[in-house]
CSV table of C-alpha atoms and ligand atoms in Angstrom, one decimal:
chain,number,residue,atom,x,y,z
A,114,UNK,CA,56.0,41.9,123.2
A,115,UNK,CA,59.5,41.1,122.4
A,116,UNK,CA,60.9,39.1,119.4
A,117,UNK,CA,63.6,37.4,118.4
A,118,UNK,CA,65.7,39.6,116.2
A,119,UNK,CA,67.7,37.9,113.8
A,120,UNK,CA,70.6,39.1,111.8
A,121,UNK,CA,71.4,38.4,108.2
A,122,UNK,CA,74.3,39.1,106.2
A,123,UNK,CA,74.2,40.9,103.0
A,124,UNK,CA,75.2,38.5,99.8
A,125,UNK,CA,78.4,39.8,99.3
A,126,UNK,CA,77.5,41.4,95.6
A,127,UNK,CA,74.9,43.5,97.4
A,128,UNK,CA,77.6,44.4,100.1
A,129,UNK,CA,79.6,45.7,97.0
A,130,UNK,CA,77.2,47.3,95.6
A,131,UNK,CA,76.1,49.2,98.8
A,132,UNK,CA,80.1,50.1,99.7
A,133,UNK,CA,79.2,51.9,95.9
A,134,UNK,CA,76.5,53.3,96.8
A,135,UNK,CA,78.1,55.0,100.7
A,136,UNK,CA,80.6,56.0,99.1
A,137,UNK,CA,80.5,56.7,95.6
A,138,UNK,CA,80.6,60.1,94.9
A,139,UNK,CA,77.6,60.4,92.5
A,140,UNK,CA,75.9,63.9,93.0
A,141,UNK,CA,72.4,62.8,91.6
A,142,UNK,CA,70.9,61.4,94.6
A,143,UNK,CA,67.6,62.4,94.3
A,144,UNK,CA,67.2,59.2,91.9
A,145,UNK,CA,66.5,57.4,95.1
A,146,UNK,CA,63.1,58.7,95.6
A,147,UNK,CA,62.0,57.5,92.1
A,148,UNK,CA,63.2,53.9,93.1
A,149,UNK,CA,61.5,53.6,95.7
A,150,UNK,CA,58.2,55.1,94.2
A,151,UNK,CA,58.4,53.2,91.4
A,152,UNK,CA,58.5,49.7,93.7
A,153,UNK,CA,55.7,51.2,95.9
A,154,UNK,CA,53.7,51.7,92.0
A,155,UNK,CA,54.8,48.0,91.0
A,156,UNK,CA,53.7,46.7,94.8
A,157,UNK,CA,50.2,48.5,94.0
A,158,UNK,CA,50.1,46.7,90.7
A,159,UNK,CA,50.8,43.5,91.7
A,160,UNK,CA,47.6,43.9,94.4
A,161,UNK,CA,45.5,45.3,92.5
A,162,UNK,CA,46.3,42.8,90.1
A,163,UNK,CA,46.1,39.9,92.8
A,164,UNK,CA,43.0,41.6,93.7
A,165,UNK,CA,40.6,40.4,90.8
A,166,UNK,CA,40.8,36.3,92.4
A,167,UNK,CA,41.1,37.5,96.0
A,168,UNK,CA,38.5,40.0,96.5
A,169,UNK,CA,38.9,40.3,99.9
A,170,UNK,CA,42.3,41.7,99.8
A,171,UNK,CA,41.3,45.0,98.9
A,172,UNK,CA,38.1,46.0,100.3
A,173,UNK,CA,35.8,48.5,98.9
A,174,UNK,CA,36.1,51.8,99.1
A,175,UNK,CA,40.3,51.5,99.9
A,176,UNK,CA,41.8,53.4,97.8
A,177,UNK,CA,45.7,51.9,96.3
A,178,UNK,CA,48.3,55.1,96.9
A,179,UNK,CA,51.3,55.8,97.9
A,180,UNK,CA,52.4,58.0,101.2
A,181,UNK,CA,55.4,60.4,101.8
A,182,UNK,CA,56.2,61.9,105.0
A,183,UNK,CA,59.1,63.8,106.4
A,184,UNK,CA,60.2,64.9,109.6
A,185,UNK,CA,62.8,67.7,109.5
A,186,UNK,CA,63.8,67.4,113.0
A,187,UNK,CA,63.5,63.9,113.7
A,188,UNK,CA,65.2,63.7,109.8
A,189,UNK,CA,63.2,60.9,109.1
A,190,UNK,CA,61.3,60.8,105.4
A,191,UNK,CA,59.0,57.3,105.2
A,192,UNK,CA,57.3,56.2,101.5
A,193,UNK,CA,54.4,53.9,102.1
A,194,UNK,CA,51.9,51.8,100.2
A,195,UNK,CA,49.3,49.7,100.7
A,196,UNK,CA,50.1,47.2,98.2
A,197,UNK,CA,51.2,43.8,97.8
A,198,UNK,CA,54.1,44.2,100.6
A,199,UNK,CA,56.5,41.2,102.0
A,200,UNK,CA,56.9,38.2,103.3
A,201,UNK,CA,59.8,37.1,105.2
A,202,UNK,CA,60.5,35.1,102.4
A,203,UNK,CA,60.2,37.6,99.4
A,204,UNK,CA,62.2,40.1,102.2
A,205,UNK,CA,65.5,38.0,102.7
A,206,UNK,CA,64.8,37.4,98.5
A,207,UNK,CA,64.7,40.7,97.9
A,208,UNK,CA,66.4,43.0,100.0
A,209,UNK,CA,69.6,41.4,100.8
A,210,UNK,CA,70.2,39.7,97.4
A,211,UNK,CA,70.6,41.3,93.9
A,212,UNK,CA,67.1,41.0,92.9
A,213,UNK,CA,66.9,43.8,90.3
A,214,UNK,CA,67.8,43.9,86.7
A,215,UNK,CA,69.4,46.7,87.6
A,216,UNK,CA,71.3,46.3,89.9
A,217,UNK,CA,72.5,42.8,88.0
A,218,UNK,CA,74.0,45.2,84.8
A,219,UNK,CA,75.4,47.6,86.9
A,220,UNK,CA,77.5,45.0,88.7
A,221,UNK,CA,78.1,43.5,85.1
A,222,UNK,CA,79.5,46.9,83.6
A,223,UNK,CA,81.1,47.0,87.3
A,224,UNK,CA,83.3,44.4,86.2
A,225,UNK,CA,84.2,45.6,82.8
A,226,UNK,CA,85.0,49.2,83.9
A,227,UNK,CA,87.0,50.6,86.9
A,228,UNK,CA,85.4,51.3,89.8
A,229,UNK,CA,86.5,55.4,88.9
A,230,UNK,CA,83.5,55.2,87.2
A,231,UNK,CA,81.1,54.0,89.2
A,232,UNK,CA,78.9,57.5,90.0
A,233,UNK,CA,78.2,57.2,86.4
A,234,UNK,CA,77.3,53.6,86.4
A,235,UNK,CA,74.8,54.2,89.4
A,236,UNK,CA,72.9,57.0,86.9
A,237,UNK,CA,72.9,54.7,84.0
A,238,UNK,CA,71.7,51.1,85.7
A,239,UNK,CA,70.3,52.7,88.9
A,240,UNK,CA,70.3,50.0,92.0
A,241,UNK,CA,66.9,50.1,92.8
A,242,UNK,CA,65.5,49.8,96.3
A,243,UNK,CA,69.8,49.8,97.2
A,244,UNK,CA,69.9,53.5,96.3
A,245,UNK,CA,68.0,54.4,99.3
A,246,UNK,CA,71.8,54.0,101.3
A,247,UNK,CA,73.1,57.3,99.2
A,248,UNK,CA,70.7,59.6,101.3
A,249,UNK,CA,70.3,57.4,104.4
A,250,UNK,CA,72.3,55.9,107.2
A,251,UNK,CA,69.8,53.5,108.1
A,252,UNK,CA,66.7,52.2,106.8
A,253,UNK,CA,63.8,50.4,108.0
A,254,UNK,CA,61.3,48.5,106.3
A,255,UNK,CA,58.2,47.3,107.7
A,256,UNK,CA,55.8,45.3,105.5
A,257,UNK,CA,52.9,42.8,105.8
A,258,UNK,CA,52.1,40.9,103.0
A,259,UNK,CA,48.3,40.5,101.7
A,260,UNK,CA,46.9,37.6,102.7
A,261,UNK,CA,49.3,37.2,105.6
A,262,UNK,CA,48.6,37.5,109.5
A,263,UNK,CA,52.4,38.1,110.5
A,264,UNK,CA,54.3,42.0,109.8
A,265,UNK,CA,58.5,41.9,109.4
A,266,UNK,CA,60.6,44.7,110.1
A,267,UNK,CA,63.7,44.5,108.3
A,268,UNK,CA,66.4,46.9,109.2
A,269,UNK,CA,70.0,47.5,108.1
A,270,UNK,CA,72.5,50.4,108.2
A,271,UNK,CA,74.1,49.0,105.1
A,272,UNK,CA,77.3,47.7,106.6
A,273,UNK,CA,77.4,43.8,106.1
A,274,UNK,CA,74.4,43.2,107.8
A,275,UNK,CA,70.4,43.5,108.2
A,276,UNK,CA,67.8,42.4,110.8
A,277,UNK,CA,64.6,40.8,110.6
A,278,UNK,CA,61.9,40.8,113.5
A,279,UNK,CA,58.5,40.1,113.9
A,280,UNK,CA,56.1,42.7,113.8
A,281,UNK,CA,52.5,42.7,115.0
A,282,UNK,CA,49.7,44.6,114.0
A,283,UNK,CA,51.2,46.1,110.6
A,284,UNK,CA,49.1,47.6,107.9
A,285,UNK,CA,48.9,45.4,104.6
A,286,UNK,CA,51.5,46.8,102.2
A,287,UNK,CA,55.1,48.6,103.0
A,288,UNK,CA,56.5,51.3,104.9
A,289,UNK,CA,59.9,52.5,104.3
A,290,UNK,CA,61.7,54.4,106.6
A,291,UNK,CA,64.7,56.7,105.8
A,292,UNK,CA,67.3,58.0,108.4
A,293,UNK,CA,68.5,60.9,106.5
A,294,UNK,CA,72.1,61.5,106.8
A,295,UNK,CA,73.0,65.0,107.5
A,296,UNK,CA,72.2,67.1,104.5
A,297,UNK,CA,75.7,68.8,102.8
A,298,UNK,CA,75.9,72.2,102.1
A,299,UNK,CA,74.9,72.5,98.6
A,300,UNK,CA,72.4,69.0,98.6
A,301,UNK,CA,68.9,69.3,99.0
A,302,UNK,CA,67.3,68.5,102.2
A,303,UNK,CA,64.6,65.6,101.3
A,304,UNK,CA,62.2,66.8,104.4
A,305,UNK,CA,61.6,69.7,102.5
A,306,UNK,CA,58.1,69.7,101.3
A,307,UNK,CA,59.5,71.5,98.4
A,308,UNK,CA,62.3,69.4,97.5
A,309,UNK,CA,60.0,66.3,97.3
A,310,UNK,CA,57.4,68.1,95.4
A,311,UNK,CA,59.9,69.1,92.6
A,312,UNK,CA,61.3,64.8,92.6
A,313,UNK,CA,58.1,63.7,92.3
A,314,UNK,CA,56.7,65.8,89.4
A,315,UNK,CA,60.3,65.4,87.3
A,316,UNK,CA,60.6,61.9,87.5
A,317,UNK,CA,57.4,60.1,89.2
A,318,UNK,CA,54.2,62.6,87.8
A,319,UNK,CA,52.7,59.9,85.6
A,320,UNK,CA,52.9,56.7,88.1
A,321,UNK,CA,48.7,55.9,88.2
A,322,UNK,CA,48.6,56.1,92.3
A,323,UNK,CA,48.1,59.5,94.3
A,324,UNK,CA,51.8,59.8,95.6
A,325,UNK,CA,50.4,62.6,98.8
A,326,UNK,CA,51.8,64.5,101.2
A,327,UNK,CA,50.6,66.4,104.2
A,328,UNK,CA,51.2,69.9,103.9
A,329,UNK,CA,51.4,73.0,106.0
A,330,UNK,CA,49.6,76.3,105.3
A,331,UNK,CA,49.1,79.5,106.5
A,332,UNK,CA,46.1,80.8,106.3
A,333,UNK,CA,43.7,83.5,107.3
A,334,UNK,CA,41.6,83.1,109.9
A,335,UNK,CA,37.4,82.7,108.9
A,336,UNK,CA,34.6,84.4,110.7
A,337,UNK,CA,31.1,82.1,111.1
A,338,UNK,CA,30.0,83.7,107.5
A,339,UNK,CA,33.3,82.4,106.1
A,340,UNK,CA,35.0,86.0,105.4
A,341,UNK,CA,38.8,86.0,106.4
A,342,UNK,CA,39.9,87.6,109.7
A,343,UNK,CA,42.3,90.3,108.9
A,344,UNK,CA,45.3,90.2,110.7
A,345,UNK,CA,44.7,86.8,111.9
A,346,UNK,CA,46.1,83.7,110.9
A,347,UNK,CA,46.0,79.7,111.5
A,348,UNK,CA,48.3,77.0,110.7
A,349,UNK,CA,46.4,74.1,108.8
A,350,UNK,CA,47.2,70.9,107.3
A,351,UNK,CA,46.3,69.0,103.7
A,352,UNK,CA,46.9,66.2,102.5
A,353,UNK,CA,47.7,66.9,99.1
A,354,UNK,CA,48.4,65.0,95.6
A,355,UNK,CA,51.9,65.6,94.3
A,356,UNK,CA,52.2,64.0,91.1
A,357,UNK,CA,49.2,64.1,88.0
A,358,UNK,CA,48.7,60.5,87.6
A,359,UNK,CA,47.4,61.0,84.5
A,360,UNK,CA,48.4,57.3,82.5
A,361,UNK,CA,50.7,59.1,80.0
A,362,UNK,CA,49.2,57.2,77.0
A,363,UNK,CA,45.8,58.4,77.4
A,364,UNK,CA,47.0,62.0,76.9
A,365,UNK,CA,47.0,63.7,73.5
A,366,UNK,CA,50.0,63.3,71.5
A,367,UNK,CA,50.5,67.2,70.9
A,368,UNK,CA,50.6,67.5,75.0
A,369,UNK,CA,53.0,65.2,75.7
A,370,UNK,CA,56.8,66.1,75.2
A,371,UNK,CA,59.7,64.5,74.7
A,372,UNK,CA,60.9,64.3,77.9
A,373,UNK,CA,57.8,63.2,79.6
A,374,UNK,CA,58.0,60.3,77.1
A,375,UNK,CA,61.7,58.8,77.8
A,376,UNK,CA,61.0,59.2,81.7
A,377,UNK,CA,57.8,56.8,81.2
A,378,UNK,CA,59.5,54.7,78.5
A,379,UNK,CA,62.5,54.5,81.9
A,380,UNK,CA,59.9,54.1,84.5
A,381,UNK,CA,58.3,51.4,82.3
A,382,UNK,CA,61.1,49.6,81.1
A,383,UNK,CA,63.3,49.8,83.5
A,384,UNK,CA,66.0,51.1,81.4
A,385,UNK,CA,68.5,53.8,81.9
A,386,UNK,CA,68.7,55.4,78.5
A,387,UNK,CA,66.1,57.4,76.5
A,388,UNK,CA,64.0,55.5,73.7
A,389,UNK,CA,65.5,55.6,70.0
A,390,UNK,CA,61.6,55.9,68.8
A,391,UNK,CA,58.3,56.4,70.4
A,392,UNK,CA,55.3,55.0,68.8
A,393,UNK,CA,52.0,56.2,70.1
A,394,UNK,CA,48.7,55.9,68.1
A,395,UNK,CA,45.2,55.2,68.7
A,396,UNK,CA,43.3,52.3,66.9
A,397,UNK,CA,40.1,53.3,66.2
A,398,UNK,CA,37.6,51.5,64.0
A,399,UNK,CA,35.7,47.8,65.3
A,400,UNK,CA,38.4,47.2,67.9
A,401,UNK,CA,39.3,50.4,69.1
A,402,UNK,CA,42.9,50.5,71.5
A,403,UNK,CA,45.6,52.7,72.2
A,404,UNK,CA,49.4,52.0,71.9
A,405,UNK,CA,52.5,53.7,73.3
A,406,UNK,CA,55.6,51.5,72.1
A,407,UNK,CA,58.9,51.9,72.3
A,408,UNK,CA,62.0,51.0,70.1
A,409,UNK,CA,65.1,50.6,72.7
A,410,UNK,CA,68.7,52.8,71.8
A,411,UNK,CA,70.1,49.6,73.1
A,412,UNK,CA,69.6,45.7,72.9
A,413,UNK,CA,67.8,44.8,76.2
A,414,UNK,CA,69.5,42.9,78.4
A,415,UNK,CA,69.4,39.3,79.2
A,416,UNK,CA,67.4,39.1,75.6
A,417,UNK,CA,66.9,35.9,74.0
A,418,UNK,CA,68.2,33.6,77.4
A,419,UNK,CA,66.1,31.4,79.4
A,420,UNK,CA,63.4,33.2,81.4
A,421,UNK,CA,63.4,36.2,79.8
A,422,UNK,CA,59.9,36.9,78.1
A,423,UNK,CA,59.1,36.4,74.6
A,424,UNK,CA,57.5,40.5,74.4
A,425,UNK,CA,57.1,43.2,76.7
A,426,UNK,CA,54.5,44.6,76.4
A,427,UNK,CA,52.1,45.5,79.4
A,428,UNK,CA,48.5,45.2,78.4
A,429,UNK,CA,46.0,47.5,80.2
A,430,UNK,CA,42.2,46.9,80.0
A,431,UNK,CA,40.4,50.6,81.2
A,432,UNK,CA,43.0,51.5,83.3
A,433,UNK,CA,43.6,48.5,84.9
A,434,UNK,CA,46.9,46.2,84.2
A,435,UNK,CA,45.9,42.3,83.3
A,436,UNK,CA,49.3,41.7,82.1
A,437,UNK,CA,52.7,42.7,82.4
A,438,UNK,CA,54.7,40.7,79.8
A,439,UNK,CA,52.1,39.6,77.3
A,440,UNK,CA,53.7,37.3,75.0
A,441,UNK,CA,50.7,37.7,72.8
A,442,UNK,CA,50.6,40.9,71.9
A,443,UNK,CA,53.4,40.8,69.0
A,444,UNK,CA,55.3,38.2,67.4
A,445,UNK,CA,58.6,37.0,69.0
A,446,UNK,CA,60.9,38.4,66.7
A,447,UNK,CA,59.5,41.9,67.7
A,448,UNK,CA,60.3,40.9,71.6
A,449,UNK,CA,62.6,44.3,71.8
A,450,UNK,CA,59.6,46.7,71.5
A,451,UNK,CA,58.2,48.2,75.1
A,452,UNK,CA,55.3,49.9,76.1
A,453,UNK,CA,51.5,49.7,76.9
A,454,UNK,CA,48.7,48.9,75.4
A,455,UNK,CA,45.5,49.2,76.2
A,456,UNK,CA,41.7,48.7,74.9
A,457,UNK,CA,38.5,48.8,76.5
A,458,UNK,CA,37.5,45.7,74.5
A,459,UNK,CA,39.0,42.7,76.3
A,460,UNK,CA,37.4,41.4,79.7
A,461,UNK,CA,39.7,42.2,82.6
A,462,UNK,CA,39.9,38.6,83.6
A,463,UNK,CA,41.7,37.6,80.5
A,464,UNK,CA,44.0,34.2,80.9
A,465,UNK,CA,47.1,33.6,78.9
A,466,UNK,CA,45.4,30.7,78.3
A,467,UNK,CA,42.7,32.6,76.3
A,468,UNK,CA,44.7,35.5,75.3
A,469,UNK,CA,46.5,32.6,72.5
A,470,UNK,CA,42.9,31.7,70.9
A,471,UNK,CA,41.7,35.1,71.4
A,472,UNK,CA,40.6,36.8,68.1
A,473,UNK,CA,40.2,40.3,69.5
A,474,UNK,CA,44.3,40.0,70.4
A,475,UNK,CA,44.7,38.8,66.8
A,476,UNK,CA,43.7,41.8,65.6
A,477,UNK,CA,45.4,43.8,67.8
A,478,UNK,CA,48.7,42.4,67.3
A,479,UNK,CA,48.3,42.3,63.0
A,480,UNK,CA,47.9,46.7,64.1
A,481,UNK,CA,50.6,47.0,66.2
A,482,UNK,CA,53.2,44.6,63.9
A,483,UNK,CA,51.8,46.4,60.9
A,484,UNK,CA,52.2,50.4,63.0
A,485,UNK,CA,55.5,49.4,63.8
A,486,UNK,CA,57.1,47.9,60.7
A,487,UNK,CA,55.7,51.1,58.8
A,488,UNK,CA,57.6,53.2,61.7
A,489,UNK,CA,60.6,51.6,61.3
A,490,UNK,CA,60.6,52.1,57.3
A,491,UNK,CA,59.7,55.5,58.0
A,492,UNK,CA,63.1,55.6,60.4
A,493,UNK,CA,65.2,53.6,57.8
A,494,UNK,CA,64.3,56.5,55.4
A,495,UNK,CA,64.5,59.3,57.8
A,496,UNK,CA,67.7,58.4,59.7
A,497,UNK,CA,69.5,55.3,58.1
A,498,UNK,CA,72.6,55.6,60.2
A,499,UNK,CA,70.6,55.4,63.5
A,500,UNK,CA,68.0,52.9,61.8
A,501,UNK,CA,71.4,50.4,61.6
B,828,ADP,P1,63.4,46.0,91.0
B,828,ADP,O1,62.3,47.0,91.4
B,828,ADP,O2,64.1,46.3,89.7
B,828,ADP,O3,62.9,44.6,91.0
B,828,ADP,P2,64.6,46.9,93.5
B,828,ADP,O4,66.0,46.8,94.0
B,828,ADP,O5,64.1,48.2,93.3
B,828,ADP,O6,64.6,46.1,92.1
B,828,ADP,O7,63.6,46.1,94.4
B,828,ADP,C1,63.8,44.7,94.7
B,828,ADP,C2,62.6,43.9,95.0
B,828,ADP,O8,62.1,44.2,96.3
B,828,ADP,C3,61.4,44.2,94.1
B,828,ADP,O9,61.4,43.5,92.9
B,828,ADP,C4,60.2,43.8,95.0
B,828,ADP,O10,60.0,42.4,94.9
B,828,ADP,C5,60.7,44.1,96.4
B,828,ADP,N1,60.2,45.4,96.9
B,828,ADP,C6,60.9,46.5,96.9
B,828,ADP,N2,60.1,47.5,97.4
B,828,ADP,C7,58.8,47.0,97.6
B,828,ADP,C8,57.6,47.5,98.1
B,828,ADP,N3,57.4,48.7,98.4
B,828,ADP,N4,56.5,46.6,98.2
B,828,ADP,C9,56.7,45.3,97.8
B,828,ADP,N5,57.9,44.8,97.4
B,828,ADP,C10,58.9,45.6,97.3
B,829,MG,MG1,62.7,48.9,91.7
């Protein structure tokens, strides 16, 4: 069947910030992968999320992950998920405009700074799904949306322009499809199983989906009573898990390092520097719940203007997300504090409506205001120059 194809021009901030991107000089390009993870994690959210009023969405037994595949030869590495994916709408909203927090400070301290030192800038902001142009010459997304009937392949080079066509007979959620430029001499080729084992587990081991791969052994050859052959071999593939999933919060505190905690606190909060503090505690006693907060090292952006939320802070009932900025979990003045929370003691269909009236949320926020005042005395005492 053949579609219309229609061609879109890039808002001319994203064509800036994609000129950056080609050309810029910045060495740490593996970044990329952990953008595009971490929307394929937010996409799964926002189904599985969606999922709990439209329970035909995500059928039983489907399990919410995320897919990488690379073809050395073809140099062709796709991420896929079967999450919320796009609709035309959300596509030309998205991927064509500067959608991302991101990407918005970047251009911000763009304007401040020279462009000299823009490899620096891409580390600290990131440009979300944009970073994908550093590694590829052309990328191609193709997405349904859940709910939706009609697929959309979008597809752009990153030059001024991208395409949208009609796609039939796409899986709900989003496949992303990277045309690898030709791998320098001393950068790592991302079609090596290898390489995209080590990216996943530095920056993307605690996102909650299975991020697998299909992998290549060698093995011996079994007889019928299962004893190897010797001297024979057979090639065989596995689809294997890459990252541990393991929600970092629900981890002992002696187990978890330092590092492991700023890359969730960066994951979660979208931010580009490491936490000043990390608070993580469990509440145990009539209302039992577990806590992972963060203090920023700097003021969040956009903070006190219109639209932005009153507190962020995700709340998690058993493992599941029911709400991404809660404004009730602490008071406003506290809004700068990230991080998760989560109790087993809250149904999962909570409203904002009855979050407000809600006296097991009471409680919880009276523990978390009182944990983190006593934290920040502790700080003021420990480290007054950083406290101020
Ligand atoms: P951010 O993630 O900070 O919003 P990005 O540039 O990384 O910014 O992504 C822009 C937007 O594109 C996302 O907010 C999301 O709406 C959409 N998007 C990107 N990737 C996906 C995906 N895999 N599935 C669904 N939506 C996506
Ligand atoms: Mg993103």
């Amino acid at each position: 069947m053949t579609q219309n194809v229609e061609s879109h021009a890039f808002q001319a901030e994203v064509q800036e910030v994609l000129s950056l991107v080609i050309h810029s000089l910045y060495t740490e390009r593996d970044i990329f992968l952990r953008e595009l993870i971490s929307n394929a994690s937010d996409a799964l959210d926002k189904l599985r999320f969606e999922a709990l009023t439209h329970l035909d969405w995500l059928p039983e037994g489907e399990t919410l992950g995320i897919a990488l595949d690379a073809d050395s030869e073809a140099r062709t590495l796709t991420v896929a998920d079967n999450g919320i994916g796009m609709s035309k709408e959300d596509l030309t909203g998205n991927l064509g405009r500067v959608a991302s927090s991101g990407t918005r400070k970047f251009l911000e301290a763009l304007k401040e700074g020279s462009a000299e030192n823009t490899p620096d800038l891409i580390g600290r902001f990131g440009v979300g799904f944009y970073s994908a142009f550093m590694v590829a010459d052309e990328v191609v997304v193709e997405t349904r949306k859940a709910g939706a009937e009609e697929g959309w392949r979008w597809k752009s080079d990153g030059q001024g322009e991208y395409t949208l066509e009609a796609v039939d007979d796409l899986p709900r959620g989003t496949v992303i499809t990277l045309h690898l430029k030709e791998a320098q001499e001393d950068e790592p080729d991302y079609t090596q199983e290898w390489t995209l084992r080590d990216i996943v587990r530095r920056y993307s081991d605690f996102v909650e989906y299975p991020i697998q791969m299909e992998v290549e052994r060698t093995e011996p050859k079994l007889d019928d009573d299962g004893e190897p052959i010797e001297g024979e071999s057979q090639t065989v593939t596995r689809l294997e898990t890459l990252n541990s999933m393991k929600p970092l919060w629900t981890r002992p505190k002696g187990d978890i390092s330092a590092e492991e905690y700023a890359e969730f606190y960066k994951h979660h909060a979208h931010d580009w520097t490491d936490p000043a503090r990390t608070i993580h505690f469990k509440a145990e006693g009539t209302l039992e719940f577990t806590a992972l907060l963060f203090l920023p090292a700097q003021k969040p952006m956009m903070m006190g203007e219109e639209g932005h939320p009153k507190s962020r802070l995700s709340l998690y009932v058993r493992r599941v997300l029911v709400q991404k900025e809660c404004e009730d979990l602490l008071p406003v003045w506290l809004r700068f504090v990230r991080g998760v929370v989560e109790t087993a003691d809250l149904p999962l269909n909570v409203s904002r409506e009855t979050m407000q009236n809600n006296r097991q949320v009471a409680q919880i926020r009276k523990g978390l205001v009182r944990r983190i005042l006593s934290d920040m005395g502790k700080w003021f005492e420990e480290d007054r120059e950083a406290y101020e």
